[in-house]
Amino acid sequence: MINSASRAIVRPVVGPTKAQIKNVPSLVKSSPTTRRGALRLCVAMATSPIIEAYVKGNPEAHERGDCPFSHRALLTLAEKHVPYKEEYIDFSNKPKWLFDINPKGSVPIIHDLEEDSWIPDSAAIVDYLEERFPEPPLGKHDAPPHVGETLFPSFVAALKAKKGTDEESKKIGTLVQSLEEINNYLKDNKKEYLGGARPNQADLGLAPKLYHVEHAMREYKGWEIPDELTALKEYNQRIRSRESWKQTYYPPEKVVQGWKAHLEA
Ligand SMILES: N[C@@H](CCC(=O)N[C@@H](CS)C(=O)NCC(=O)O)C(=O)O
C-alpha cells in the first residue's frame, strides 16, 4: 500500500541561478514598461505563470504561511488577475539564495519570469506590479487614504504587553484608537473600501493586518474587536468575501501559530 506521505510531491524551491543573482540590481531596475503592449496581450491570453511569488509557507505540504506582507503581494496579483505561481519558503530552513536576493532574508519576493526581474519587499513589489500590470489600477503602496497606518505597531505592542498589567490596558487602548480611525473613515465617507467602490492598495495593505489583529488578539488576549465598530466589521466581511481573498486565504490557525513563535522569543 502506498501511504499518502510517499505519494506527496515535494516541490523544490527553485530560486534564481548564480548568473541571475549577479544581475539582480540591474534586473530590478529594468523598466517594467518595456514591451508593455505585447505583455498586456500576454496577460490576457496566458495560462502559464508570468510571476513567481515566494512567500512564507511550507514547501513540502505546499501550504501558505501567515505573513501579512506576502498576503498583500498575493492579493495584488489576484486582484490584477496576473497568472502567478506561489513558492513557499520554509522559515526554519531558508535557502541561501534568498539572502543573495534580499540580505534581510524577508519575504515576499517576486520573480517576473518574462522580464527576469527579482523584486523583494512588499511595497516595491506592489509598485512594480502597478506599472507592469496597470489594469485594474490599484495605486502604489502609499495610495491614499492614509488611515490605519498606526494599526500594526499598536497591535504588536498590545499583543506583546504583559497580561493583566496597566501597560497592557494602555496598549489595547491605543490599538482601539487605531481601529476607530479606520471605522470612522469608512463610516463618515460611506465607502465600501478605503479605495472607494473598489479596493486599492490602501485596502490590500490593511486587510491582511486586520486579519492578524482579530485572530492573534482573540487567541492570546481573549480580546475581540469592539462590536460598536460596525463599519470596520462590515468592511472585514466585505473584503474577505472577494475572490482575491479566497484565492490567497490561509486559516486563522496559521496566524495563531505564527505569533506563538514571536511571543515565546
Ligand atoms: N518590509 C518588508 C517586511 C516583510 C517581513 O517582515 N516579512 C517577514 C514575514 S511576515 C519576514 O520575512 N521576516 C523574516 C524572518 O522572520 O525571518 C516587506 O514589506 O516585504
CSV table of C-alpha atoms and ligand atoms in Angstrom, one decimal:
chain,number,residue,atom,x,y,z
A,1,MET,CA,0.0,0.0,0.0
A,2,ILE,CA,1.3,3.5,-0.8
A,3,ASN,CA,0.8,5.9,2.0
A,4,SER,CA,-0.1,9.5,1.4
A,5,ALA,CA,3.3,10.8,2.6
A,6,SER,CA,5.1,8.8,0.0
A,7,ARG,CA,2.7,9.9,-2.7
A,8,ALA,CA,3.2,13.6,-1.8
A,9,ILE,CA,5.0,15.6,-4.5
A,10,VAL,CA,7.7,17.7,-2.9
A,11,ARG,CA,8.2,20.8,-5.0
A,12,PRO,CA,11.6,22.2,-4.7
A,13,VAL,CA,12.0,25.9,-4.1
A,14,VAL,CA,13.9,26.7,-7.3
A,15,GLY,CA,15.2,30.3,-6.7
A,16,PRO,CA,17.5,32.1,-9.1
A,17,THR,CA,20.6,30.8,-10.8
A,18,LYS,CA,24.0,32.3,-9.8
A,19,ALA,CA,24.1,34.3,-13.1
A,20,GLN,CA,20.7,35.8,-12.3
A,21,ILE,CA,21.7,36.7,-8.8
A,22,LYS,CA,24.8,38.5,-10.1
A,23,ASN,CA,22.4,40.5,-12.3
A,24,VAL,CA,19.8,41.3,-9.7
A,25,PRO,CA,20.4,45.0,-9.2
A,26,SER,CA,20.2,45.7,-12.9
A,27,LEU,CA,17.3,43.4,-13.3
A,28,VAL,CA,15.3,45.0,-10.5
A,29,LYS,CA,15.9,48.4,-12.1
A,30,SER,CA,14.9,47.2,-15.5
A,31,SER,CA,11.9,49.1,-16.8
A,32,PRO,CA,8.7,47.2,-16.3
A,33,THR,CA,7.1,49.2,-19.1
A,34,THR,CA,9.2,47.6,-21.9
A,35,ARG,CA,7.1,45.6,-24.4
A,36,ARG,CA,4.0,46.7,-22.4
A,37,GLY,CA,1.6,46.3,-25.3
A,38,ALA,CA,2.7,42.8,-26.1
A,39,LEU,CA,2.7,41.9,-22.4
A,40,ARG,CA,-0.8,43.1,-21.9
A,41,LEU,CA,-1.9,40.7,-24.6
A,42,CYS,CA,0.1,38.0,-22.9
A,43,VAL,CA,-1.7,38.6,-19.6
A,44,ALA,CA,-5.0,38.2,-21.3
A,45,MET,CA,-4.0,35.1,-23.1
A,46,ALA,CA,-1.6,33.5,-20.7
A,47,THR,CA,-2.3,30.3,-18.9
A,48,SER,CA,1.2,29.8,-17.7
A,49,PRO,CA,2.6,31.9,-14.8
A,50,ILE,CA,4.2,35.2,-15.5
A,51,ILE,CA,5.2,35.8,-11.9
A,52,GLU,CA,6.6,33.5,-9.3
A,53,ALA,CA,5.7,34.7,-5.8
A,54,TYR,CA,8.0,33.5,-3.0
A,55,VAL,CA,6.1,33.7,0.3
A,56,LYS,CA,6.3,32.3,3.8
A,57,GLY,CA,5.0,28.7,4.0
A,58,ASN,CA,5.7,25.0,3.9
A,59,PRO,CA,7.2,23.9,0.6
A,60,GLU,CA,6.7,20.2,1.3
A,61,ALA,CA,3.0,20.5,2.2
A,62,HIS,CA,2.7,23.3,-0.4
A,63,GLU,CA,0.9,25.4,2.3
A,64,ARG,CA,0.8,29.2,2.6
A,65,GLY,CA,2.1,30.7,5.9
A,66,ASP,CA,0.8,33.6,7.9
A,67,CYS,CA,2.7,36.7,6.5
A,68,PRO,CA,0.6,39.8,6.0
A,69,PHE,CA,3.2,41.3,3.7
A,70,SER,CA,3.2,38.2,1.5
A,71,HIS,CA,-0.6,38.3,1.6
A,72,ARG,CA,-0.6,41.9,0.3
A,73,ALA,CA,1.6,40.9,-2.7
A,74,LEU,CA,-0.6,37.8,-3.4
A,75,LEU,CA,-3.8,39.9,-3.1
A,76,THR,CA,-2.4,42.4,-5.6
A,77,LEU,CA,-1.6,39.6,-8.1
A,78,ALA,CA,-5.1,38.1,-7.6
A,79,GLU,CA,-6.9,41.5,-8.0
A,80,LYS,CA,-4.9,42.2,-11.2
A,81,HIS,CA,-5.6,38.7,-12.5
A,82,VAL,CA,-1.9,38.1,-13.2
A,83,PRO,CA,-1.1,34.5,-13.8
A,84,TYR,CA,1.2,33.6,-11.0
A,85,LYS,CA,2.7,30.6,-9.2
A,86,GLU,CA,3.4,30.5,-5.4
A,87,GLU,CA,6.6,29.1,-4.0
A,88,TYR,CA,6.9,28.6,-0.3
A,89,ILE,CA,9.9,29.5,1.9
A,90,ASP,CA,10.5,27.4,5.0
A,91,PHE,CA,11.5,29.9,7.7
A,92,SER,CA,13.2,27.2,9.7
A,93,ASN,CA,15.4,26.4,6.7
A,94,LYS,CA,15.7,29.5,4.5
A,95,PRO,CA,17.6,28.9,1.2
A,96,LYS,CA,20.9,30.7,0.8
A,97,TRP,CA,19.7,32.4,-2.5
A,98,LEU,CA,17.1,34.3,-0.5
A,99,PHE,CA,19.8,36.3,1.2
A,100,ASP,CA,21.6,36.9,-2.1
A,101,ILE,CA,18.4,38.5,-3.4
A,102,ASN,CA,17.4,40.1,-0.1
A,103,PRO,CA,20.1,40.4,2.6
A,104,LYS,CA,17.3,40.9,5.2
A,105,GLY,CA,16.1,37.4,4.4
A,106,SER,CA,12.5,38.5,4.4
A,107,VAL,CA,9.6,37.6,2.1
A,108,PRO,CA,7.7,38.3,-0.1
A,109,ILE,CA,9.9,38.3,-3.2
A,110,ILE,CA,8.6,38.0,-6.7
A,111,HIS,CA,10.3,36.8,-9.9
A,112,ASP,CA,9.0,38.2,-13.1
A,113,LEU,CA,9.6,35.3,-15.5
A,114,GLU,CA,9.3,37.3,-18.6
A,115,GLU,CA,11.5,40.3,-17.6
A,116,ASP,CA,13.7,38.1,-15.4
A,117,SER,CA,13.4,40.7,-12.6
A,118,TRP,CA,13.6,39.7,-8.9
A,119,ILE,CA,11.9,42.1,-6.5
A,120,PRO,CA,12.0,41.9,-2.7
A,121,ASP,CA,9.8,43.8,-0.3
A,122,SER,CA,6.0,44.1,-0.5
A,123,ALA,CA,6.0,47.9,-1.1
A,124,ALA,CA,8.4,47.6,-4.0
A,125,ILE,CA,6.5,44.5,-5.3
A,126,VAL,CA,3.1,46.3,-5.4
A,127,ASP,CA,4.7,49.4,-7.0
A,128,TYR,CA,6.3,47.1,-9.7
A,129,LEU,CA,3.1,45.2,-10.3
A,130,GLU,CA,1.2,48.5,-10.7
A,131,GLU,CA,3.5,49.6,-13.5
A,132,ARG,CA,3.8,46.2,-15.1
A,133,PHE,CA,0.1,45.3,-15.0
A,134,PRO,CA,-1.7,48.7,-14.9
A,135,GLU,CA,-5.3,47.2,-15.0
A,136,PRO,CA,-7.2,47.4,-12.8
A,137,PRO,CA,-5.4,50.3,-11.2
A,138,LEU,CA,-4.8,49.8,-7.5
A,139,GLY,CA,-2.3,52.6,-6.9
A,140,LYS,CA,1.1,52.4,-5.4
A,141,HIS,CA,2.0,51.1,-1.9
A,142,ASP,CA,1.3,54.5,-0.4
A,143,ALA,CA,-2.1,55.0,-2.1
A,144,PRO,CA,-4.5,57.3,-0.1
A,145,PRO,CA,-6.3,57.4,2.2
A,146,HIS,CA,-3.6,57.2,4.8
A,147,VAL,CA,-5.7,55.7,7.6
A,148,GLY,CA,-4.8,52.8,9.7
A,149,GLU,CA,-1.1,53.4,9.4
A,150,THR,CA,-0.6,53.0,13.2
A,151,LEU,CA,-2.5,49.7,13.3
A,152,PHE,CA,0.3,47.2,13.0
A,153,PRO,CA,2.7,48.8,15.5
A,154,SER,CA,-0.1,49.3,18.0
A,155,PHE,CA,-1.3,45.8,17.5
A,156,VAL,CA,2.2,44.3,18.1
A,157,ALA,CA,2.6,46.4,21.2
A,158,ALA,CA,-0.7,45.3,22.6
A,159,LEU,CA,-0.1,41.7,21.8
A,160,LYS,CA,3.4,41.7,23.5
A,161,ALA,CA,2.3,43.6,26.6
A,162,LYS,CA,2.3,41.5,29.8
A,163,LYS,CA,-1.1,40.1,30.6
A,164,GLY,CA,-3.1,41.8,33.3
A,165,THR,CA,-0.9,44.9,33.6
A,166,ASP,CA,-1.7,48.6,33.2
A,167,GLU,CA,0.7,48.7,30.3
A,168,GLU,CA,-1.5,46.1,28.6
A,169,SER,CA,-4.7,48.2,29.1
A,170,LYS,CA,-2.9,51.2,27.8
A,171,LYS,CA,-1.6,49.4,24.7
A,172,ILE,CA,-5.0,47.9,24.0
A,173,GLY,CA,-6.5,51.4,24.3
A,174,THR,CA,-4.1,52.7,21.6
A,175,LEU,CA,-5.0,49.7,19.4
A,176,VAL,CA,-8.7,50.6,19.8
A,177,GLN,CA,-7.9,54.2,18.7
A,178,SER,CA,-6.2,52.9,15.5
A,179,LEU,CA,-9.2,50.7,14.8
A,180,GLU,CA,-11.6,53.6,15.5
A,181,GLU,CA,-9.8,55.7,13.0
A,182,ILE,CA,-10.4,53.2,10.2
A,183,ASN,CA,-14.0,52.6,11.4
A,184,ASN,CA,-14.7,56.4,11.4
A,185,TYR,CA,-13.2,56.9,7.9
A,186,LEU,CA,-15.4,54.1,6.4
A,187,LYS,CA,-18.5,55.4,8.3
A,188,ASP,CA,-18.0,59.1,7.6
A,189,ASN,CA,-17.1,58.6,3.9
A,190,LYS,CA,-19.8,55.9,3.3
A,191,LYS,CA,-17.2,53.9,1.3
A,192,GLU,CA,-17.3,50.2,0.7
A,193,TYR,CA,-13.5,50.2,0.7
A,194,LEU,CA,-10.8,52.7,1.6
A,195,GLY,CA,-10.2,53.0,-2.2
A,196,GLY,CA,-13.9,53.8,-2.8
A,197,ALA,CA,-16.2,51.4,-4.6
A,198,ARG,CA,-13.3,49.0,-5.3
A,199,PRO,CA,-10.3,48.2,-3.2
A,200,ASN,CA,-7.0,49.9,-3.8
A,201,GLN,CA,-3.5,49.4,-2.3
A,202,ALA,CA,-4.6,51.1,1.0
A,203,ASP,CA,-7.1,48.2,1.4
A,204,LEU,CA,-4.7,45.4,0.2
A,205,GLY,CA,-2.1,46.6,2.7
A,206,LEU,CA,-4.6,47.0,5.6
A,207,ALA,CA,-6.9,44.0,5.3
A,208,PRO,CA,-4.2,41.3,6.0
A,209,LYS,CA,-3.1,43.2,9.1
A,210,LEU,CA,-6.7,43.4,10.4
A,211,TYR,CA,-6.9,39.6,10.0
A,212,HIS,CA,-3.9,39.3,12.3
A,213,VAL,CA,-5.3,41.7,14.8
A,214,GLU,CA,-8.6,39.8,15.0
A,215,HIS,CA,-7.2,36.3,15.4
A,216,ALA,CA,-4.0,36.9,17.4
A,217,MET,CA,-5.7,39.2,19.9
A,218,ARG,CA,-8.6,36.7,20.3
A,219,GLU,CA,-6.2,33.8,20.9
A,220,TYR,CA,-3.6,35.4,23.1
A,221,LYS,CA,-5.6,38.2,24.9
A,222,GLY,CA,-9.1,36.8,24.9
A,223,TRP,CA,-9.9,40.2,23.2
A,224,GLU,CA,-12.4,41.0,20.4
A,225,ILE,CA,-12.7,43.9,18.1
A,226,PRO,CA,-15.4,46.0,19.8
A,227,ASP,CA,-18.9,45.4,18.4
A,228,GLU,CA,-19.6,49.1,18.0
A,229,LEU,CA,-17.0,49.3,15.2
A,230,THR,CA,-19.7,48.2,12.8
A,231,ALA,CA,-18.3,49.8,9.7
A,232,LEU,CA,-15.0,48.1,10.3
A,233,LYS,CA,-16.6,44.7,10.9
A,234,GLU,CA,-18.7,45.0,7.7
A,235,TYR,CA,-15.5,46.1,5.9
A,236,ASN,CA,-13.7,43.0,7.1
A,237,GLN,CA,-16.5,40.8,5.8
A,238,ARG,CA,-16.8,42.6,2.5
A,239,ILE,CA,-13.1,42.3,1.6
A,240,ARG,CA,-12.9,38.7,2.9
A,241,SER,CA,-15.7,37.7,0.5
A,242,ARG,CA,-13.8,38.8,-2.6
A,243,GLU,CA,-12.4,36.2,-4.9
A,244,SER,CA,-8.9,37.6,-4.3
A,245,TRP,CA,-9.2,36.9,-0.6
A,246,LYS,CA,-10.5,33.4,-1.2
A,247,GLN,CA,-7.6,32.7,-3.6
A,248,THR,CA,-5.0,33.9,-1.1
A,249,TYR,CA,-6.6,32.7,2.1
A,250,TYR,CA,-4.8,31.0,5.0
A,251,PRO,CA,-6.7,29.8,8.1
A,252,PRO,CA,-6.7,31.7,11.4
A,253,GLU,CA,-4.7,28.8,13.0
A,254,LYS,CA,-1.7,29.9,10.9
A,255,VAL,CA,-1.9,33.4,12.3
A,256,VAL,CA,-2.1,31.9,15.9
A,257,GLN,CA,0.8,29.6,15.2
A,258,GLY,CA,2.9,32.3,13.6
A,259,TRP,CA,2.6,34.7,16.5
A,260,LYS,CA,3.3,31.9,19.1
A,261,ALA,CA,6.9,31.9,17.9
A,262,HIS,CA,7.2,35.7,18.3
A,263,LEU,CA,5.6,35.7,21.7
A,264,GLU,CA,7.8,33.0,23.0
A,265,ALA,CA,11.0,34.5,21.7
B,1,LIG,N1,9.3,45.4,4.7
B,1,LIG,C1,9.1,44.0,4.3
B,1,LIG,C2,8.8,43.2,5.6
B,1,LIG,C3,8.5,41.8,5.3
B,1,LIG,C4,8.6,40.9,6.5
B,1,LIG,O1,8.8,41.4,7.6
B,1,LIG,N2,8.3,39.7,6.3
B,1,LIG,C5,8.5,38.7,7.4
B,1,LIG,C6,7.5,37.6,7.3
B,1,LIG,S1,5.8,38.2,7.6
B,1,LIG,C7,9.9,38.1,7.2
B,1,LIG,O2,10.2,37.6,6.2
B,1,LIG,N3,10.6,38.1,8.3
B,1,LIG,C8,11.9,37.5,8.3
B,1,LIG,C9,12.0,36.5,9.4
B,1,LIG,O3,11.1,36.4,10.3
B,1,LIG,O4,13.0,35.7,9.4
B,1,LIG,C10,8.0,43.9,3.3
B,1,LIG,O5,7.1,44.7,3.3
B,1,LIG,O6,8.1,43.0,2.5
